[in-house]
Amino acid sequence: MIDISNAQVSRRVLEQWLMANDFRQTHSQQRQVTSDDYAEWISPTLRVEIKVDRRQMFLGIGLRTMATTYHPDEWEAWLDGGALRRHLSGLDHQIAFVTQRWLRAAALAAADISATENAIEAIGLDWIERRFGWRPGRLHEAR
């Protein structure tokens, strides 16, 4: 189990929010050699992945019926009807989105999961193309 109780306040806020919203931790992995951690929290309809790599925390959020989880900024861009900013937000902003706005976004997404997943994925691919000048799957095209 990832112990985030002694971490930053924002991390404790996320863990408290997850527990208060009926999420339970279903998978946890700690690797002693690299000090990397992974935990999956699920509710009846939602999933949150927390990855800690070299003391940095990464979040992935999604519906349980989705094929994967997505960065909170991708969800926020989808909810707001825009593109991702050039630089992704910090952890505090991501946690604020999850704890304050994500349940609304997830309820909207549940109306058409496939279309939502396609739209969120397209937002991420657009960001990669704008940020790095290429789109995965188009490696051999002229730039």
Coordinates of N, CA and C in Angstrom, one line a residue:
M1 N 0.8 -1.2 0.0 CA 0.0 0.0 0.0 C 0.9 1.2 0.0
I2 N 0.6 2.2 -0.9 CA 1.4 3.4 -0.9 C 1.0 4.2 0.3
D3 N 2.0 4.6 1.1 CA 1.8 5.4 2.3 C 2.0 6.8 1.9
I4 N 0.9 7.6 1.7 CA 1.1 9.0 1.4 C 0.7 9.9 2.6
S5 N 0.6 9.2 3.8 CA 0.2 10.0 5.0 C 1.3 11.0 5.4
N6 N 2.5 10.7 5.1 CA 3.6 11.6 5.5 C 4.0 12.5 4.4
A7 N 3.3 12.5 3.3 CA 3.7 13.3 2.1 C 3.1 14.7 2.2
Q8 N 3.1 15.4 1.1 CA 2.6 16.8 1.1 C 1.1 16.8 1.4
V9 N 0.6 17.9 1.9 CA -0.8 18.1 2.2 C -1.7 17.7 1.1
S10 N -1.3 18.1 -0.1 CA -2.2 17.8 -1.3 C -2.3 16.3 -1.5
R11 N -1.3 15.5 -1.2 CA -1.4 14.1 -1.4 C -2.3 13.5 -0.3
R12 N -2.2 14.0 0.9 CA -3.1 13.6 2.0 C -4.6 13.9 1.6
V13 N -4.8 15.1 1.0 CA -6.1 15.5 0.6 C -6.7 14.5 -0.4
L14 N -5.9 14.1 -1.3 CA -6.3 13.1 -2.3 C -6.7 11.8 -1.7
E15 N -5.9 11.3 -0.8 CA -6.2 10.0 -0.2 C -7.5 10.1 0.7
Q16 N -7.6 11.2 1.4 CA -8.8 11.4 2.2 C -10.1 11.5 1.3
W17 N -9.9 12.2 0.2 CA -11.0 12.4 -0.7 C -11.4 11.0 -1.3
L18 N -10.4 10.2 -1.7 CA -10.7 8.9 -2.2 C -11.5 8.0 -1.2
M19 N -11.0 8.0 0.0 CA -11.7 7.2 1.1 C -13.1 7.7 1.3
A20 N -13.2 9.0 1.4 CA -14.6 9.7 1.6 C -15.6 9.4 0.5
N21 N -15.1 9.1 -0.7 CA -15.9 8.9 -1.8 C -16.0 7.4 -2.2
D22 N -15.8 6.6 -1.3 CA -16.0 5.1 -1.4 C -15.0 4.4 -2.4
F23 N -13.9 5.0 -2.5 CA -12.8 4.3 -3.3 C -12.1 3.4 -2.3
R24 N -11.7 2.3 -2.9 CA -10.8 1.3 -2.1 C -9.6 1.0 -2.9
Q25 N -8.5 0.8 -2.2 CA -7.3 0.5 -2.8 C -7.3 -1.0 -3.2
T26 N -7.1 -1.3 -4.5 CA -7.2 -2.7 -4.9 C -5.9 -3.3 -5.3
H27 N -4.9 -2.5 -5.6 CA -3.7 -3.0 -6.1 C -2.6 -2.0 -5.6
S28 N -1.6 -2.6 -5.1 CA -0.4 -1.8 -4.6 C 0.8 -2.5 -4.8
Q29 N 1.8 -1.8 -5.2 CA 3.1 -2.4 -5.5 C 4.2 -1.5 -5.0
Q30 N 5.1 -2.0 -4.2 CA 6.3 -1.2 -3.9 C 7.5 -2.0 -4.2
R31 N 8.4 -1.3 -4.9 CA 9.6 -2.0 -5.3 C 10.8 -1.4 -4.5
Q32 N 11.3 -2.2 -3.6 CA 12.4 -1.8 -2.7 C 13.6 -1.2 -3.5
V33 N 14.0 -1.9 -4.6 CA 15.2 -1.5 -5.2 C 15.1 -0.1 -5.8
T34 N 14.0 0.3 -6.5 CA 13.9 1.5 -7.1 C 13.1 2.6 -6.4
S35 N 12.5 2.2 -5.3 CA 11.6 3.0 -4.5 C 10.4 3.6 -5.3
D36 N 10.0 2.8 -6.3 CA 8.8 3.2 -7.1 C 7.6 2.6 -6.5
D37 N 6.5 3.3 -6.5 CA 5.2 2.8 -6.0 C 4.1 2.9 -7.0
Y38 N 3.1 2.0 -6.9 CA 2.0 2.1 -7.8 C 0.8 1.6 -6.9
A39 N -0.3 2.4 -7.0 CA -1.6 2.0 -6.4 C -2.7 2.3 -7.3
E40 N -3.7 1.4 -7.2 CA -5.0 1.6 -7.9 C -6.1 1.7 -6.9
W41 N -6.9 2.7 -7.1 CA -8.1 2.9 -6.2 C -9.3 2.8 -7.1
I42 N -10.3 2.1 -6.7 CA -11.5 2.0 -7.5 C -12.8 2.3 -6.6
S43 N -13.8 2.8 -7.3 CA -15.1 3.0 -6.7 C -16.0 2.1 -7.6
P44 N -17.3 2.0 -7.3 CA -18.1 1.2 -8.2 C -18.0 1.6 -9.7
T45 N -17.7 2.9 -10.0 CA -17.7 3.3 -11.4 C -16.4 4.0 -11.9
L46 N -15.5 4.3 -10.9 CA -14.3 5.1 -11.3 C -13.0 4.4 -10.9
R47 N -11.9 4.9 -11.5 CA -10.6 4.3 -11.2 C -9.6 5.4 -11.1
V48 N -8.7 5.4 -10.1 CA -7.6 6.3 -10.0 C -6.3 5.5 -9.9
E49 N -5.3 5.8 -10.7 CA -4.0 5.2 -10.6 C -3.0 6.3 -10.0
I50 N -2.2 5.9 -9.0 CA -1.2 6.7 -8.5 C 0.1 6.1 -8.7
K51 N 1.0 6.8 -9.3 CA 2.4 6.2 -9.6 C 3.3 7.2 -8.9
V52 N 4.3 6.7 -8.2 CA 5.3 7.5 -7.6 C 6.6 6.9 -8.2
D53 N 7.4 7.8 -8.8 CA 8.6 7.5 -9.4 C 9.7 8.5 -9.0
R54 N 10.6 8.1 -8.3 CA 11.7 9.0 -7.9 C 11.1 10.2 -7.2
R55 N 10.2 10.0 -6.3 CA 9.6 11.0 -5.5 C 8.7 12.0 -6.2
Q56 N 8.3 11.7 -7.5 CA 7.3 12.4 -8.2 C 6.1 11.6 -8.3
M57 N 4.9 12.2 -8.2 CA 3.7 11.5 -8.2 C 2.9 11.8 -9.5
F58 N 2.4 10.8 -10.1 CA 1.7 10.9 -11.4 C 0.3 10.3 -11.1
L59 N -0.7 11.0 -11.7 CA -2.1 10.5 -11.5 C -2.7 10.1 -12.9
G60 N -3.5 9.1 -12.9 CA -4.3 8.7 -14.0 C -5.7 8.5 -13.5
I61 N -6.7 9.0 -14.2 CA -8.1 8.9 -13.7 C -8.9 8.4 -14.9
G62 N -10.0 7.7 -14.6 CA -10.9 7.2 -15.6 C -12.1 6.5 -15.1
L63 N -13.0 6.1 -16.0 CA -14.1 5.3 -15.6 C -13.6 3.8 -15.6
R64 N -14.2 3.0 -14.8 CA -13.7 1.6 -14.7 C -13.9 0.9 -16.0
T65 N -14.9 1.3 -16.8 CA -15.2 0.7 -18.1 C -14.3 1.2 -19.2
M66 N -13.5 2.2 -19.0 CA -12.5 2.7 -20.0 C -11.3 1.8 -20.1
A67 N -10.7 1.8 -21.3 CA -9.6 0.9 -21.5 C -8.4 1.3 -20.7
T68 N -8.3 2.6 -20.4 CA -7.1 3.1 -19.7 C -7.5 4.3 -18.8
T69 N -6.5 4.9 -18.1 CA -6.8 6.1 -17.3 C -6.0 7.2 -18.1
Y70 N -6.4 8.5 -17.8 CA -5.9 9.6 -18.5 C -5.4 10.7 -17.5
H71 N -4.5 11.5 -17.9 CA -4.0 12.6 -17.1 C -5.2 13.5 -16.7
P72 N -5.2 14.0 -15.4 CA -6.3 14.9 -15.1 C -6.4 16.1 -16.0
D73 N -5.3 16.6 -16.5 CA -5.3 17.8 -17.4 C -6.1 17.5 -18.7
E74 N -6.0 16.2 -19.2 CA -6.7 15.8 -20.4 C -8.2 15.8 -20.1
W75 N -8.6 15.3 -18.9 CA -10.0 15.4 -18.5 C -10.5 16.8 -18.4
E76 N -9.7 17.6 -17.8 CA -10.1 19.0 -17.6 C -10.3 19.7 -18.9
A77 N -9.4 19.5 -19.9 CA -9.5 20.1 -21.2 C -10.8 19.6 -21.9
W78 N -11.1 18.3 -21.7 CA -12.3 17.8 -22.3 C -13.5 18.4 -21.7
L79 N -13.5 18.5 -20.4 CA -14.7 19.1 -19.7 C -14.9 20.6 -20.0
D80 N -13.8 21.3 -20.2 CA -13.8 22.7 -20.5 C -14.0 23.0 -22.0
G81 N -13.9 21.9 -22.8 CA -14.0 22.1 -24.3 C -12.8 22.8 -25.0
G82 N -11.7 22.5 -24.5 CA -10.5 23.2 -25.1 C -9.3 22.2 -25.2
A83 N -8.2 22.8 -25.6 CA -7.0 22.0 -25.8 C -6.1 22.0 -24.5
L84 N -5.2 21.1 -24.4 CA -4.3 21.1 -23.2 C -3.4 22.3 -23.4
R85 N -3.0 22.9 -22.2 CA -2.0 24.0 -22.2 C -0.7 23.4 -22.6
R86 N 0.2 24.2 -23.0 CA 1.6 23.7 -23.4 C 2.3 23.0 -22.3
H87 N 2.2 23.5 -21.1 CA 2.8 22.8 -20.0 C 1.7 22.2 -19.1
L88 N 1.9 21.0 -18.7 CA 0.9 20.3 -17.9 C 1.0 21.0 -16.5
S89 N -0.2 20.9 -15.8 CA -0.3 21.5 -14.5 C 0.5 20.7 -13.4
G90 N 0.7 21.4 -12.3 CA 1.4 20.7 -11.2 C 0.5 19.8 -10.4
L91 N 1.0 19.1 -9.5 CA 0.3 18.1 -8.7 C -0.9 18.7 -8.0
D92 N -0.7 19.9 -7.4 CA -1.7 20.5 -6.6 C -2.9 20.8 -7.4
H93 N -2.7 21.3 -8.6 CA -3.8 21.6 -9.6 C -4.5 20.3 -10.0
Q94 N -3.8 19.3 -10.3 CA -4.4 18.0 -10.7 C -5.2 17.5 -9.6
I95 N -4.8 17.5 -8.4 CA -5.5 17.0 -7.2 C -6.8 17.9 -7.0
A96 N -6.6 19.2 -7.1 CA -7.8 20.0 -7.0 C -8.9 19.7 -8.1
F97 N -8.4 19.4 -9.3 CA -9.4 19.0 -10.3 C -10.1 17.7 -9.9
V98 N -9.3 16.7 -9.5 CA -9.9 15.4 -9.2 C -10.9 15.6 -8.0
T99 N -10.5 16.3 -7.0 CA -11.4 16.4 -5.8 C -12.6 17.4 -6.0
Q100 N -12.5 18.3 -6.9 CA -13.5 19.3 -7.0 C -14.4 19.2 -8.3
R101 N -13.8 18.7 -9.4 CA -14.6 18.8 -10.6 C -14.7 17.4 -11.3
W102 N -13.9 16.5 -11.0 CA -13.9 15.2 -11.8 C -15.2 14.4 -11.7
L103 N -15.8 14.4 -10.5 CA -17.1 13.6 -10.4 C -18.1 14.1 -11.4
R104 N -18.1 15.4 -11.6 CA -19.1 16.0 -12.7 C -18.6 15.6 -14.1
A105 N -17.3 15.6 -14.3 CA -16.8 15.2 -15.7 C -17.1 13.7 -15.9
A106 N -16.9 12.9 -14.9 CA -17.2 11.5 -15.0 C -18.6 11.2 -15.2
A107 N -19.5 11.9 -14.6 CA -21.0 11.7 -14.8 C -21.3 12.1 -16.3
L108 N -20.7 13.1 -16.8 CA -21.0 13.5 -18.2 C -20.4 12.4 -19.2
A109 N -19.2 11.9 -18.8 CA -18.5 10.9 -19.6 C -19.3 9.6 -19.7
A110 N -20.0 9.3 -18.6 CA -20.7 8.0 -18.5 C -21.9 7.9 -19.6
A111 N -22.3 9.1 -20.0 CA -23.4 9.1 -21.0 C -23.0 8.5 -22.3
D112 N -21.7 8.7 -22.7 CA -21.2 8.0 -23.9 C -19.7 7.8 -23.8
I113 N -19.4 6.7 -23.1 CA -18.0 6.4 -22.7 C -17.1 6.3 -23.9
S114 N -17.5 5.7 -25.0 CA -16.6 5.5 -26.2 C -16.3 6.8 -26.8
A115 N -17.3 7.7 -27.0 CA -17.0 9.0 -27.5 C -16.1 9.9 -26.6
T116 N -16.4 9.8 -25.3 CA -15.6 10.5 -24.4 C -14.1 10.0 -24.4
E117 N -13.9 8.7 -24.4 CA -12.6 8.2 -24.4 C -11.8 8.6 -25.7
N118 N -12.5 8.6 -26.8 CA -11.9 9.0 -28.0 C -11.6 10.5 -28.0
A119 N -12.4 11.3 -27.4 CA -12.2 12.7 -27.4 C -11.0 13.0 -26.4
I120 N -10.9 12.4 -25.3 CA -9.8 12.6 -24.3 C -8.5 12.2 -24.9
E121 N -8.5 11.0 -25.6 CA -7.3 10.6 -26.3 C -6.9 11.5 -27.4
A122 N -7.8 12.1 -28.1 CA -7.5 13.0 -29.2 C -6.9 14.3 -28.6
I123 N -7.3 14.7 -27.4 CA -6.8 15.9 -26.8 C -5.3 15.6 -26.4
G124 N -5.0 14.5 -25.9 CA -3.6 14.1 -25.6 C -2.7 14.0 -26.8
L125 N -3.3 13.4 -27.9 CA -2.5 13.3 -29.1 C -2.2 14.7 -29.7
D126 N -3.2 15.5 -29.7 CA -3.1 16.9 -30.2 C -2.0 17.6 -29.4
W127 N -1.9 17.4 -28.1 CA -0.9 18.1 -27.3 C 0.5 17.6 -27.7
I128 N 0.6 16.3 -27.8 CA 1.9 15.7 -28.2 C 2.4 16.3 -29.6
E129 N 1.4 16.4 -30.5 CA 1.8 17.0 -31.8 C 2.2 18.4 -31.7
R130 N 1.4 19.2 -31.0 CA 1.8 20.6 -30.8 C 3.1 20.8 -30.0
R131 N 3.3 20.0 -29.0 CA 4.5 20.2 -28.1 C 5.7 19.6 -28.8
F132 N 5.6 18.5 -29.5 CA 6.8 17.8 -30.0 C 6.9 17.8 -31.5
G133 N 5.9 18.2 -32.2 CA 5.9 18.3 -33.6 C 5.6 17.0 -34.3
W134 N 5.1 16.0 -33.7 CA 4.8 14.7 -34.3 C 3.7 14.1 -33.5
R135 N 3.0 13.2 -34.2 CA 1.9 12.4 -33.6 C 2.2 11.0 -33.6
P136 N 2.1 10.3 -32.5 CA 2.3 8.8 -32.5 C 1.5 8.1 -33.6
G137 N 2.2 7.2 -34.3 CA 1.5 6.6 -35.4 C 1.9 7.2 -36.7
R138 N 2.4 8.5 -36.7 CA 2.8 9.2 -37.9 C 4.3 9.5 -37.9
L139 N 5.1 8.6 -37.4 CA 6.5 8.8 -37.3 C 7.2 9.0 -38.6
H140 N 6.7 8.3 -39.7 CA 7.3 8.4 -41.0 C 6.8 9.5 -41.9
E141 N 5.9 10.2 -41.4 CA 5.4 11.3 -42.3 C 6.3 12.5 -42.3
A142 N 6.3 13.3 -43.3 CA 7.1 14.5 -43.3 C 6.7 15.5 -42.3
R143 N 7.6 16.2 -41.7 CA 7.3 17.1 -40.6 C 7.2 18.5 -41.2

